[in-house]
Amino acid sequence: MRDNHKLVLVDGGLSDSAPSIQDEVAAIFAEVLGRPVQINGNTDIVEDLGMDSLAVMNFVMAIEDHYDISIPLDRITQVQTVADLIHAVSEARRGG
């Protein structure tokens, strides 16, 4: 019988209990909007969450502060869905 082993990233301090980027993004949305939100990759940030341009900028600043990253403005303008945002955050965290 084979033992099932889980791959654990030791250096980053992550484990199975670590929140996903999507969970963290949902928490930041809730903080900025002042209400809980349910999101998925296809959630349109403006249309589905009812955010205006000021709320979007506040949200982007909260994301940048949370992850200690900077997302270039031209990249931000390409973000429409939560999946786009998660991809932009992942790129910025990798230094791309």
Coordinates of N, CA, C and O in Angstrom, one line a residue:
M1 N 0.8 -1.2 0.0 CA 0.0 0.0 0.0 C 0.9 1.2 0.0 O 1.9 1.3 0.7
R2 N 0.5 2.2 -0.8 CA 1.3 3.5 -0.9 C 0.8 4.4 0.1 O -0.4 4.6 0.4
D3 N 1.8 5.1 0.7 CA 1.4 6.2 1.6 C 1.2 7.4 0.8 O 1.9 7.7 -0.2
N4 N 0.2 8.2 1.1 CA -0.1 9.5 0.5 C 0.7 10.5 1.2 O 0.6 10.7 2.4
H5 N 1.5 11.2 0.4 CA 2.3 12.3 1.0 C 1.9 13.6 0.4 O 1.6 13.7 -0.8
K6 N 1.9 14.6 1.2 CA 1.6 16.0 0.7 C 2.9 16.8 0.5 O 3.8 16.7 1.3
L7 N 2.9 17.5 -0.6 CA 4.0 18.4 -0.8 C 3.8 19.7 0.0 O 2.8 20.3 -0.1
V8 N 4.8 20.0 0.8 CA 4.7 21.2 1.7 C 5.9 22.1 1.3 O 7.0 21.7 1.3
L9 N 5.6 23.4 1.1 CA 6.6 24.4 0.8 C 7.1 24.8 2.2 O 6.4 25.5 2.9
V10 N 8.4 24.5 2.4 CA 8.9 24.7 3.7 C 9.4 26.2 3.8 O 9.1 26.9 4.8
D11 N 10.1 26.6 2.8 CA 10.8 27.9 2.9 C 9.8 29.1 3.1 O 10.0 30.0 3.8
G12 N 8.6 29.0 2.4 CA 7.6 30.0 2.4 C 6.7 30.0 3.6 O 6.0 30.9 3.9
G13 N 6.8 28.9 4.4 CA 6.0 28.8 5.6 C 4.6 28.5 5.3 O 3.7 28.8 6.1
L14 N 4.3 28.0 4.1 CA 2.9 27.7 3.8 C 2.6 26.3 4.1 O 3.4 25.4 4.1
S15 N 1.3 26.1 4.4 CA 0.8 24.7 4.6 C -0.6 24.6 4.0 O -1.1 25.6 3.4
D16 N -1.2 23.5 4.2 CA -2.6 23.3 3.7 C -3.5 24.3 4.3 O -4.6 24.6 3.7
S17 N -3.2 24.8 5.5 CA -4.1 25.7 6.2 C -3.9 27.1 5.8 O -4.7 28.0 6.2
A18 N -2.9 27.4 5.0 CA -2.7 28.8 4.5 C -3.8 29.2 3.6 O -4.2 28.5 2.7
P19 N -4.3 30.5 3.8 CA -5.3 30.9 2.9 C -4.8 31.1 1.5 O -3.7 31.5 1.2
S20 N -5.7 30.9 0.5 CA -5.4 31.1 -0.9 C -5.4 32.5 -1.2 O -6.0 33.3 -0.5
I21 N -4.8 32.9 -2.3 CA -4.8 34.3 -2.8 C -6.3 34.7 -2.9 O -6.7 35.8 -2.5
Q22 N -7.1 33.8 -3.5 CA -8.5 34.2 -3.7 C -9.2 34.5 -2.3 O -10.0 35.4 -2.2
D23 N -8.9 33.7 -1.3 CA -9.5 33.9 0.1 C -9.0 35.3 0.6 O -9.8 36.0 1.2
E24 N -7.7 35.6 0.4 CA -7.2 36.8 0.9 C -7.8 38.0 0.2 O -8.1 39.0 0.8
V25 N -8.0 37.8 -1.2 CA -8.6 38.9 -2.0 C -10.0 39.1 -1.5 O -10.5 40.3 -1.4
A26 N -10.8 38.1 -1.3 CA -12.1 38.2 -0.8 C -12.2 39.0 0.5 O -13.1 39.8 0.7
A27 N -11.3 38.7 1.4 CA -11.2 39.4 2.7 C -10.9 40.9 2.5 O -11.5 41.7 3.2
I28 N -10.0 41.2 1.6 CA -9.7 42.6 1.3 C -10.9 43.3 0.6 O -11.2 44.4 1.0
F29 N -11.6 42.6 -0.3 CA -12.8 43.2 -0.9 C -13.8 43.5 0.2 O -14.3 44.6 0.3
A30 N -14.0 42.6 1.2 CA -14.9 42.8 2.2 C -14.5 44.0 3.1 O -15.4 44.8 3.5
E31 N -13.2 44.1 3.4 CA -12.7 45.2 4.2 C -13.0 46.6 3.4 O -13.5 47.5 4.0
V32 N -12.7 46.6 2.2 CA -12.8 47.9 1.4 C -14.3 48.2 1.2 O -14.7 49.4 1.3
L33 N -15.1 47.2 0.9 CA -16.5 47.4 0.6 C -17.4 47.5 1.9 O -18.5 48.0 1.8
G34 N -16.8 47.1 3.0 CA -17.6 47.1 4.2 C -18.7 46.1 4.3 O -19.6 46.3 5.1
R35 N -18.6 45.0 3.5 CA -19.6 44.0 3.5 C -18.9 42.7 3.0 O -17.9 42.7 2.3
P36 N -19.4 41.5 3.5 CA -18.8 40.3 3.0 C -19.2 40.1 1.5 O -20.2 40.5 1.0
V37 N -18.2 39.4 0.8 CA -18.5 39.1 -0.6 C -18.1 37.7 -0.9 O -17.3 37.1 -0.2
Q38 N -18.8 37.1 -1.9 CA -18.4 35.8 -2.4 C -17.9 36.0 -3.8 O -18.6 36.6 -4.6
I39 N -16.7 35.5 -4.1 CA -16.1 35.7 -5.4 C -15.7 34.4 -5.9 O -15.5 33.4 -5.2
N40 N -15.5 34.4 -7.2 CA -14.8 33.3 -7.9 C -14.0 33.9 -9.0 O -14.0 35.1 -9.2
G41 N -13.3 33.1 -9.8 CA -12.4 33.6 -10.8 C -13.1 34.5 -11.9 O -12.5 35.4 -12.4
N42 N -14.4 34.2 -12.1 CA -15.1 34.9 -13.1 C -15.8 36.2 -12.6 O -16.5 36.9 -13.4
T43 N -15.7 36.5 -11.3 CA -16.4 37.6 -10.8 C -15.8 38.9 -11.4 O -14.6 39.1 -11.3
D44 N -16.7 39.7 -12.0 CA -16.2 41.0 -12.6 C -16.2 42.0 -11.4 O -17.1 42.2 -10.7
I45 N -15.0 42.6 -11.3 CA -14.7 43.5 -10.1 C -15.7 44.7 -10.1 O -16.2 45.0 -9.0
V46 N -15.9 45.3 -11.2 CA -16.7 46.5 -11.3 C -18.2 46.1 -11.3 O -19.0 46.6 -10.5
E47 N -18.6 45.3 -12.3 CA -20.0 44.9 -12.5 C -20.6 44.1 -11.4 O -21.7 44.5 -10.9
D48 N -19.9 43.0 -11.0 CA -20.5 42.1 -10.0 C -20.4 42.7 -8.6 O -21.3 42.4 -7.7
L49 N -19.4 43.4 -8.3 CA -19.2 43.9 -6.9 C -19.6 45.4 -6.8 O -19.6 45.9 -5.6
G50 N -20.0 46.0 -7.8 CA -20.5 47.4 -7.8 C -19.5 48.4 -7.3 O -19.8 49.3 -6.6
M51 N -18.3 48.2 -7.7 CA -17.2 49.1 -7.3 C -17.1 50.3 -8.3 O -17.0 50.0 -9.5
D52 N -16.9 51.5 -7.8 CA -16.6 52.6 -8.7 C -15.1 52.8 -8.8 O -14.4 52.0 -8.1
S53 N -14.6 53.7 -9.6 CA -13.2 53.8 -9.8 C -12.4 54.2 -8.5 O -11.3 53.7 -8.3
L54 N -13.0 54.9 -7.6 CA -12.4 55.2 -6.3 C -12.2 54.0 -5.5 O -11.2 53.7 -4.9
A55 N -13.3 53.2 -5.4 CA -13.2 52.0 -4.7 C -12.2 51.0 -5.2 O -11.5 50.3 -4.5
V56 N -12.1 50.9 -6.6 CA -11.1 50.1 -7.2 C -9.7 50.5 -6.8 O -8.9 49.7 -6.5
M57 N -9.5 51.8 -6.8 CA -8.1 52.3 -6.5 C -7.8 52.0 -5.0 O -6.7 51.6 -4.7
N58 N -8.8 52.2 -4.1 CA -8.6 51.9 -2.7 C -8.3 50.4 -2.5 O -7.5 50.0 -1.8
F59 N -9.0 49.6 -3.3 CA -8.8 48.1 -3.2 C -7.4 47.8 -3.7 O -6.7 47.0 -3.1
V60 N -7.0 48.4 -4.8 CA -5.7 48.1 -5.4 C -4.6 48.5 -4.4 O -3.6 47.7 -4.1
M61 N -4.7 49.6 -3.7 CA -3.8 50.0 -2.7 C -3.8 49.1 -1.5 O -2.7 48.7 -1.0
A62 N -4.9 48.5 -1.1 CA -5.0 47.6 -0.1 C -4.3 46.3 -0.5 O -3.6 45.7 0.4
I63 N -4.5 45.8 -1.7 CA -3.8 44.6 -2.2 C -2.3 44.8 -2.2 O -1.6 44.0 -1.7
E64 N -1.9 46.0 -2.7 CA -0.4 46.2 -2.7 C 0.2 46.3 -1.3 O 1.2 45.7 -1.1
D65 N -0.6 46.9 -0.4 CA -0.1 46.9 1.0 C 0.0 45.5 1.6 O 0.9 45.2 2.3
H66 N -1.1 44.8 1.4 CA -1.2 43.4 2.0 C 0.0 42.5 1.5 O 0.6 41.8 2.3
Y67 N 0.3 42.6 0.2 CA 1.3 41.7 -0.3 C 2.7 42.4 -0.5 O 3.6 41.8 -0.9
D68 N 2.7 43.7 -0.1 CA 4.0 44.4 -0.2 C 4.5 44.3 -1.6 O 5.7 44.0 -1.8
I69 N 3.6 44.7 -2.6 CA 4.0 44.7 -4.0 C 3.5 46.0 -4.6 O 2.8 46.7 -4.0
S70 N 3.9 46.2 -5.8 CA 3.4 47.3 -6.7 C 3.0 46.7 -8.0 O 3.8 46.0 -8.7
I71 N 1.7 46.9 -8.3 CA 1.2 46.5 -9.6 C 1.2 47.7 -10.5 O 0.6 48.7 -10.3
P72 N 2.0 47.6 -11.7 CA 2.0 48.7 -12.6 C 0.6 49.1 -13.1 O -0.2 48.3 -13.3
L73 N 0.5 50.4 -13.3 CA -0.8 51.0 -13.7 C -1.3 50.4 -15.0 O -2.5 50.1 -15.1
D74 N -0.4 50.2 -15.9 CA -0.9 49.6 -17.2 C -1.4 48.1 -17.0 O -2.3 47.7 -17.7
R75 N -0.8 47.4 -16.0 CA -1.3 46.1 -15.7 C -2.7 46.1 -15.0 O -3.5 45.3 -15.2
I76 N -2.8 47.1 -14.1 CA -4.1 47.3 -13.4 C -5.3 47.5 -14.4 O -6.4 47.0 -14.2
T77 N -5.0 48.3 -15.4 CA -6.0 48.6 -16.4 C -6.5 47.3 -17.2 O -7.6 47.3 -17.7
Q78 N -5.7 46.3 -17.1 CA -6.0 45.0 -17.8 C -6.9 44.1 -16.9 O -7.3 43.1 -17.4
V79 N -7.0 44.4 -15.7 CA -7.7 43.6 -14.7 C -9.2 43.9 -14.7 O -9.6 45.0 -14.5
Q80 N -10.0 42.8 -15.1 CA -11.4 43.0 -15.1 C -12.1 42.0 -14.1 O -13.0 42.3 -13.4
T81 N -11.5 40.8 -14.0 CA -12.1 39.7 -13.2 C -11.2 39.4 -12.0 O -10.0 39.8 -12.0
V82 N -11.7 38.7 -11.1 CA -10.9 38.2 -9.9 C -9.7 37.4 -10.4 O -8.6 37.5 -9.9
A83 N -10.0 36.5 -11.4 CA -8.9 35.7 -12.0 C -7.8 36.6 -12.5 O -6.6 36.3 -12.3
D84 N -8.1 37.7 -13.2 CA -7.1 38.6 -13.8 C -6.3 39.2 -12.6 O -5.1 39.4 -12.7
L85 N -7.0 39.6 -11.5 CA -6.4 40.2 -10.4 C -5.4 39.2 -9.7 O -4.3 39.5 -9.4
I86 N -5.8 38.0 -9.5 CA -5.0 37.0 -8.9 C -3.7 36.7 -9.8 O -2.6 36.6 -9.2
H87 N -3.9 36.7 -11.1 CA -2.8 36.6 -12.0 C -1.8 37.8 -11.8 O -0.6 37.6 -11.8
A88 N -2.3 39.0 -11.8 CA -1.5 40.2 -11.6 C -0.8 40.2 -10.3 O 0.4 40.5 -10.2
V89 N -1.4 39.7 -9.2 CA -0.8 39.6 -7.9 C 0.3 38.6 -8.0 O 1.4 38.8 -7.5
S90 N 0.0 37.5 -8.5 CA 1.1 36.4 -8.7 C 2.3 36.9 -9.4 O 3.4 36.6 -9.0
E91 N 2.0 37.6 -10.6 CA 3.2 38.1 -11.3 C 4.0 39.1 -10.5 O 5.2 39.0 -10.5
A92 N 3.3 40.0 -9.8 CA 4.0 41.0 -9.0 C 4.8 40.4 -7.9 O 5.9 40.8 -7.6
R93 N 4.3 39.3 -7.3 CA 5.0 38.6 -6.2 C 6.2 37.9 -6.7 O 7.2 37.7 -6.0
R94 N 6.2 37.5 -8.0 CA 7.3 36.8 -8.6 C 8.3 37.8 -9.1 O 9.4 37.5 -9.7
G95 N 7.9 39.1 -9.1 CA 8.8 40.1 -9.6 C 8.6 40.4 -11.1 O 9.4 41.0 -11.7
G96 N 7.5 39.9 -11.7 CA 7.3 40.0 -13.1 C 6.4 41.2 -13.3 O 5.9 41.8 -14.1

